[in-house]
Coordinates of C-alpha atoms in Angstrom, one line a residue:
M1045 CA -89.8 -129.3 -2.2
K1046 CA -89.8 -125.3 -2.1
A1047 CA -88.4 -124.1 1.2
V1048 CA -85.8 -121.5 2.6
L1049 CA -83.2 -122.7 4.9
L1050 CA -82.0 -120.2 8.0
T1051 CA -78.6 -121.7 7.3
G1052 CA -77.3 -119.1 10.7
Y1053 CA -77.7 -115.7 12.8
G1054 CA -77.2 -113.0 10.3
G1055 CA -78.2 -111.2 7.7
L1056 CA -80.6 -112.0 4.4
E1057 CA -77.5 -114.0 3.3
K1058 CA -78.5 -116.5 5.9
L1059 CA -82.0 -116.9 3.9
E1060 CA -80.7 -120.1 1.4
Y1061 CA -84.1 -120.5 -0.9
R1062 CA -84.0 -124.7 -2.4
E1063 CA -86.1 -126.4 -4.9
D1064 CA -84.7 -129.9 -3.7
I1065 CA -85.6 -129.9 -0.1
P1066 CA -87.2 -133.5 1.2
V1067 CA -90.7 -133.7 1.9
P1068 CA -91.0 -134.0 4.9
R1069 CA -93.5 -137.2 6.5
P1070 CA -95.9 -136.9 9.5
G1071 CA -95.0 -138.9 12.7
R1072 CA -97.5 -140.6 15.4
D1073 CA -100.1 -137.5 16.0
E1074 CA -98.9 -135.4 13.4
V1075 CA -100.2 -134.5 10.3
L1076 CA -98.7 -132.4 6.5
I1077 CA -100.2 -129.7 5.9
R1078 CA -99.2 -128.5 2.3
V1079 CA -98.9 -124.7 2.7
G1080 CA -101.6 -122.4 1.0
A1081 CA -99.7 -118.9 3.2
A1082 CA -97.6 -118.0 5.4
G1083 CA -97.0 -115.1 7.3
V1084 CA -94.0 -112.4 8.2
N1085 CA -92.8 -111.6 11.4
N1086 CA -90.7 -109.6 12.9
T1087 CA -90.1 -112.5 15.5
D1088 CA -88.5 -114.3 11.5
L1089 CA -86.1 -110.7 11.4
W1090 CA -85.2 -110.9 15.0
T1091 CA -84.0 -114.8 14.9
R1092 CA -82.5 -114.6 12.3
E1093 CA -80.5 -111.8 13.6
G1094 CA -80.2 -113.8 16.9
V1095 CA -81.3 -110.0 18.7
Y1096 CA -83.1 -111.9 21.2
G1097 CA -79.9 -111.6 23.6
T1098 CA -80.2 -113.0 27.6
E1099 CA -81.0 -111.9 30.7
D1100 CA -76.6 -111.3 31.4
D1101 CA -76.3 -109.9 28.4
P1102 CA -78.9 -108.6 26.8
Q1103 CA -76.2 -107.9 23.2
A1104 CA -75.7 -111.6 23.5
T1105 CA -76.3 -114.0 20.3
G1106 CA -79.2 -116.3 20.4
G1107 CA -83.1 -117.1 19.3
W1108 CA -86.7 -116.3 20.6
R1109 CA -85.9 -119.2 24.1
R1110 CA -83.5 -117.3 25.9
G1111 CA -80.2 -118.1 26.9
E1112 CA -80.7 -121.0 24.4
Q1113 CA -79.5 -121.7 21.0
M1114 CA -81.1 -122.4 17.1
E1115 CA -80.2 -125.6 15.4
F1116 CA -79.2 -124.9 11.7
P1117 CA -80.6 -125.2 9.0
R1118 CA -84.3 -124.5 10.1
I1119 CA -87.6 -123.6 8.3
Q1120 CA -89.1 -120.5 9.5
G1121 CA -92.5 -119.6 9.4
M1122 CA -95.1 -119.3 12.4
D1123 CA -98.6 -118.2 10.5
I1124 CA -99.3 -121.4 8.5
V1125 CA -102.5 -121.9 6.6
G1126 CA -103.3 -124.9 4.0
R1127 CA -104.5 -128.3 3.8
I1128 CA -103.9 -131.5 5.7
I1129 CA -102.6 -133.3 2.4
A1130 CA -101.5 -137.0 4.7
V1131 CA -101.6 -137.9 9.0
G1132 CA -99.8 -139.8 10.8
D1133 CA -100.0 -143.3 13.1
G1134 CA -102.7 -142.2 15.1
V1135 CA -104.5 -139.0 13.5
P1136 CA -107.8 -139.4 12.2
K1137 CA -107.5 -140.2 8.1
S1138 CA -110.7 -137.9 8.1
R1139 CA -109.1 -135.1 8.6
I1140 CA -107.2 -135.6 5.1
G1141 CA -108.1 -132.5 3.0
E1142 CA -109.3 -130.4 6.0
R1143 CA -108.7 -126.7 5.7
V1144 CA -106.3 -125.7 9.1
I1145 CA -104.7 -122.6 10.9
V1146 CA -102.0 -123.6 12.3
D1147 CA -101.7 -122.6 16.3
F1148 CA -97.6 -122.0 16.2
V1149 CA -97.1 -122.5 20.1
L1150 CA -95.9 -125.8 21.5
R1151 CA -96.6 -125.1 24.9
C1152 CA -95.4 -127.3 28.2
G1153 CA -98.5 -127.4 30.0
E1154 CA -102.2 -125.4 30.0
G1155 CA -102.9 -121.6 30.6
E1156 CA -100.3 -119.2 31.1
E1157 CA -97.5 -122.0 32.9
G1158 CA -97.6 -123.1 29.2
L1159 CA -96.0 -120.6 28.0
I1160 CA -93.2 -120.6 30.1
N1161 CA -90.3 -121.7 27.9
A1162 CA -92.4 -122.7 25.3
A1163 CA -90.9 -123.5 21.7
L1164 CA -92.3 -122.2 18.1
I1165 CA -93.0 -123.4 15.1
G1166 CA -90.4 -121.6 12.6
S1167 CA -87.9 -121.4 15.9
E1168 CA -87.1 -124.2 17.7
R1169 CA -89.0 -127.2 14.7
D1170 CA -89.5 -126.2 11.2
G1171 CA -91.9 -124.3 10.0
G1172 CA -93.9 -123.1 6.9
F1173 CA -91.5 -121.3 4.4
A1174 CA -91.4 -124.1 2.1
E1175 CA -94.2 -126.1 0.3
Y1176 CA -94.7 -128.6 2.9
V1177 CA -94.8 -129.2 6.9
A1178 CA -95.1 -131.7 9.1
V1179 CA -97.0 -130.0 12.8
P1180 CA -98.2 -132.1 15.9
A1181 CA -102.6 -132.8 14.7
E1182 CA -103.9 -130.8 17.8
N1183 CA -101.7 -128.0 16.4
A1184 CA -104.0 -127.8 13.2
I1185 CA -106.6 -126.1 13.6
A1186 CA -109.6 -126.6 11.5
I1187 CA -110.9 -123.0 10.0
D1188 CA -114.9 -122.6 7.6
A1189 CA -114.2 -118.9 7.1
P1190 CA -114.8 -117.8 3.5
L1191 CA -111.1 -115.8 3.2
S1192 CA -108.1 -116.7 1.2
D1193 CA -105.2 -118.4 2.4
E1194 CA -103.2 -115.3 2.4
E1195 CA -105.7 -113.3 3.8
L1196 CA -105.8 -115.8 6.7
A1197 CA -102.3 -116.1 7.4
T1198 CA -102.4 -112.4 8.3
F1199 CA -103.9 -113.8 11.1
P1200 CA -102.3 -116.3 13.9
T1201 CA -99.1 -115.1 15.2
A1202 CA -100.9 -111.1 15.5
Y1203 CA -104.3 -111.6 16.6
L1204 CA -103.0 -114.4 19.6
T1205 CA -100.3 -112.1 20.4
A1206 CA -102.6 -108.9 21.0
E1207 CA -105.4 -110.8 22.7
H1208 CA -103.4 -113.1 25.3
M1209 CA -102.1 -108.9 25.7
L1210 CA -105.6 -107.5 26.2
N1211 CA -106.4 -110.5 28.3
R1212 CA -102.8 -110.2 30.9
A1213 CA -103.4 -106.2 31.0
R1214 CA -107.4 -107.1 31.9
V1215 CA -108.8 -104.6 29.6
V1216 CA -112.6 -104.2 30.0
G1217 CA -116.0 -102.1 28.1
G1218 CA -115.4 -98.9 29.0
E1219 CA -111.8 -98.2 28.9
T1220 CA -109.1 -96.2 26.8
V1221 CA -106.1 -98.7 25.8
F1222 CA -103.4 -96.3 23.4
V1223 CA -101.9 -98.9 21.0
T1224 CA -98.5 -98.0 19.9
G1225 CA -97.4 -99.8 16.6
A1226 CA -101.1 -99.7 15.3
S1227 CA -100.4 -99.9 11.9
G1228 CA -97.8 -103.0 12.6
G1229 CA -99.7 -106.5 12.7
V1230 CA -100.0 -107.0 16.2
G1231 CA -100.7 -103.5 17.0
S1232 CA -103.6 -102.8 14.4
A1233 CA -105.0 -106.3 16.0
L1234 CA -104.7 -105.1 19.3
L1235 CA -107.4 -101.7 17.6
Q1236 CA -109.5 -104.9 16.3
L1237 CA -109.4 -106.6 19.0
A1238 CA -109.8 -103.3 21.9
R1239 CA -112.6 -101.8 20.1
L1240 CA -114.3 -105.8 20.2
R1241 CA -114.6 -105.4 24.1
G1242 CA -115.9 -102.1 24.3
A1243 CA -113.4 -100.6 24.9
R1244 CA -112.0 -96.8 23.4
V1245 CA -108.9 -97.1 21.6
L1246 CA -105.8 -94.6 20.3
A1247 CA -103.2 -95.3 17.6
L1248 CA -100.1 -93.7 17.5
V1249 CA -99.1 -94.4 14.0
G1250 CA -96.4 -93.6 11.3
E1251 CA -97.1 -90.3 9.5
G1252 CA -99.3 -91.7 6.3
K1253 CA -100.7 -94.3 8.3
E1254 CA -103.5 -92.2 10.1
D1255 CA -106.3 -93.4 8.0
G1256 CA -106.1 -96.7 8.0
A1257 CA -106.0 -96.9 12.5
R1258 CA -109.3 -94.6 12.2
E1259 CA -110.6 -97.1 9.9
L1260 CA -110.3 -99.8 12.5
G1261 CA -111.9 -97.7 14.9
A1262 CA -109.2 -95.5 16.7
E1263 CA -111.0 -92.7 18.0
G1264 CA -107.7 -90.5 18.7
V1265 CA -105.2 -91.1 16.4
I1266 CA -101.3 -89.6 16.8
S1267 CA -98.7 -89.4 14.6
R1268 CA -95.5 -91.0 16.2
G1269 CA -92.6 -88.3 16.9
V1270 CA -95.2 -85.6 18.3
S1271 CA -92.9 -83.1 20.4
D1272 CA -95.0 -83.8 23.8
L1273 CA -97.6 -87.0 24.0
S1274 CA -98.8 -86.6 27.6
S1275 CA -100.7 -83.0 25.6
T1276 CA -101.4 -84.6 22.8
V1277 CA -103.7 -87.6 24.5
A1278 CA -104.7 -85.3 27.1
G1279 CA -105.8 -83.6 24.3
I1280 CA -107.6 -86.4 23.1
T1281 CA -109.0 -87.6 25.8
G1282 CA -110.4 -84.7 27.6
G1283 CA -107.5 -84.3 30.0
H1284 CA -108.4 -87.9 31.2
P1285 CA -105.6 -90.1 31.7
V1286 CA -105.4 -93.3 30.1
D1287 CA -106.4 -97.2 31.9
V1288 CA -104.0 -99.4 29.8
V1289 CA -100.5 -99.0 27.2
A1290 CA -100.8 -101.9 25.3
D1291 CA -96.9 -101.2 23.3
V1292 CA -94.8 -103.1 20.8
V1293 CA -92.4 -99.9 20.1
G1294 CA -90.6 -99.5 23.7
G1295 CA -87.8 -97.6 22.6
E1296 CA -87.3 -93.4 24.0
T1297 CA -91.1 -93.5 23.8
F1298 CA -91.3 -95.5 27.0
S1299 CA -91.1 -93.1 30.0
D1300 CA -93.6 -91.1 27.8
L1301 CA -96.1 -94.1 27.6
L1302 CA -96.0 -94.0 31.3
R1303 CA -97.4 -90.9 32.0
V1304 CA -100.2 -90.8 30.0
L1305 CA -101.5 -93.4 31.7
K1306 CA -103.9 -92.7 35.0
P1307 CA -102.9 -93.5 38.3
L1308 CA -103.4 -97.0 39.4
G1309 CA -102.2 -97.7 35.1
R1310 CA -101.8 -101.3 33.2
Y1311 CA -99.0 -101.5 30.9
V1312 CA -98.2 -104.4 29.2
T1313 CA -95.8 -105.0 26.3
A1314 CA -95.0 -108.4 23.6
G1315 CA -92.4 -106.2 21.6
A1316 CA -89.8 -104.1 21.7
I1317 CA -89.0 -102.7 17.6
A1318 CA -87.7 -99.6 18.1
G1319 CA -85.5 -101.0 21.2
P1320 CA -85.4 -103.2 24.2
M1321 CA -83.4 -100.8 26.6
V1322 CA -85.4 -97.8 28.0
Q1323 CA -85.1 -95.5 30.9
L1324 CA -87.4 -95.7 34.3
D1325 CA -88.0 -93.4 36.6
L1326 CA -89.0 -95.4 39.3
R1327 CA -91.0 -92.4 40.9
T1328 CA -93.2 -92.7 37.7
L1329 CA -93.8 -96.3 38.2
Y1330 CA -94.4 -96.3 42.4
L1331 CA -96.1 -92.7 42.7
K1332 CA -98.7 -93.4 40.4
H1333 CA -98.9 -97.2 41.6
L1334 CA -98.9 -98.4 37.7
E1335 CA -98.6 -102.6 37.0
L1336 CA -95.8 -103.2 34.7
I1337 CA -97.2 -106.7 32.6
G1338 CA -94.7 -108.7 30.2
S1339 CA -96.7 -111.3 27.6
T1340 CA -96.3 -113.0 25.0
I1341 CA -97.7 -115.2 22.6
G1342 CA -100.9 -117.1 23.7
T1343 CA -103.1 -120.0 25.2
R1344 CA -104.4 -122.2 23.1
K1345 CA -107.7 -121.2 24.5
E1346 CA -107.1 -117.8 23.2
F1347 CA -106.0 -119.2 19.7
V1348 CA -109.5 -120.7 19.4
D1349 CA -111.5 -117.7 21.0
M1350 CA -108.9 -116.0 17.7
I1351 CA -110.5 -118.6 15.0
G1352 CA -114.1 -117.9 16.8
Y1353 CA -113.0 -113.7 15.8
I1354 CA -112.7 -115.1 12.2
E1355 CA -115.3 -117.5 11.7
E1356 CA -118.3 -115.3 12.4
G1357 CA -116.7 -112.0 10.7
K1358 CA -115.5 -109.6 14.3
V1359 CA -112.0 -109.0 12.6
Q1360 CA -110.5 -108.3 9.3
P1361 CA -107.7 -109.1 7.4
L1362 CA -105.3 -106.2 6.4
L1363 CA -102.9 -108.0 4.0
A1364 CA -101.0 -105.6 2.5
G1365 CA -98.5 -107.4 0.6
T1366 CA -98.1 -111.0 -1.5
Y1367 CA -94.5 -111.9 -2.7
P1368 CA -93.7 -115.6 -3.5
L1369 CA -91.1 -117.5 -1.7
S1370 CA -88.5 -117.2 -3.2
E1371 CA -88.2 -113.3 -2.8
I1372 CA -88.3 -113.7 0.8
K1373 CA -85.6 -111.3 0.8
R1374 CA -87.7 -108.9 -0.4
A1375 CA -90.4 -109.4 1.7
Q1376 CA -88.5 -108.9 4.7
E1377 CA -86.7 -106.2 3.9
D1378 CA -90.1 -104.3 2.7
F1379 CA -91.0 -105.4 6.5
R1380 CA -88.2 -103.8 7.8
S1381 CA -89.4 -100.8 5.7
K1382 CA -92.7 -100.2 8.1
S1383 CA -94.0 -98.4 4.9
F1384 CA -97.7 -101.0 4.8
F1385 CA -100.6 -100.9 7.3
G1386 CA -101.4 -104.7 8.1
K1387 CA -99.2 -108.2 7.3
L1388 CA -97.2 -109.2 4.7
V1389 CA -97.6 -113.1 3.5
L1390 CA -95.7 -115.2 1.4
V1391 CA -96.8 -118.4 -1.2
P1392 CA -94.6 -121.3 -1.8

């Protein structure tokens, strides 16, 4: 089959497109999926580059599970949509032919506890940057939606991550949520899902992407790089501070984001695309009684909830570009450029 092998930590040269990879065979309680489309994520790039570090050494080379090394070669790709074409022992043959979207998280238990030390399809197990992939049957979730495979592949990682962030931060209707990186996959998902809860949403985006955020329901849009973020936000909100900051950017904006929060406000993060090392004035944290909340991936219930939103038409796909699998390097270069709004998808 056609597939892309990640042969080690490093640059794009570590991605090897091949057409002679054996088709995997589904083991017990597994299914074999013919991949229709697979989304591109920041995790793919960070995992390839090995930039997750460790708690002891932030500069250490390593994979998504901090302190553990990946096994190579590995087929990446977490956002998988396709059809089941074969099943292993223990799986009803009636599942053959099902259109499925893959829950990419291999949890260690139920609820939030199951996310600690969880593994990922596409990281600790081969993923969807291939024509076929074998996954646990329970992770292949049937979906009934009129959307294309490419459109469906924009949802899994971004929307599961965003839903978990909002749940961790306890966002409810009537609150004001400030979303950074709002033109990316997780950011645009946060906009839609926060609005779905009845929250008021403000968005921080790169220049030229303001209209896209407004179309998703952002009531206030700020271009990245403004000289005084706090004053700009106050001007939009009429001086009322923000209840929740949902951040996937990090970097130099971190301390500014804490300043826009109201006392007893909540800051939740699931990414650091502008840099993981930040400066924190502890006085801002303790004098305002703020909460700092870490969040990553999500629970099975949240994944099922996401599928419900899709099937009911409550969220819209933001497909910014489609690439053949053989052009994965160009897709990842374009992904890093951040010149698009939404998600990029590979088609094997």
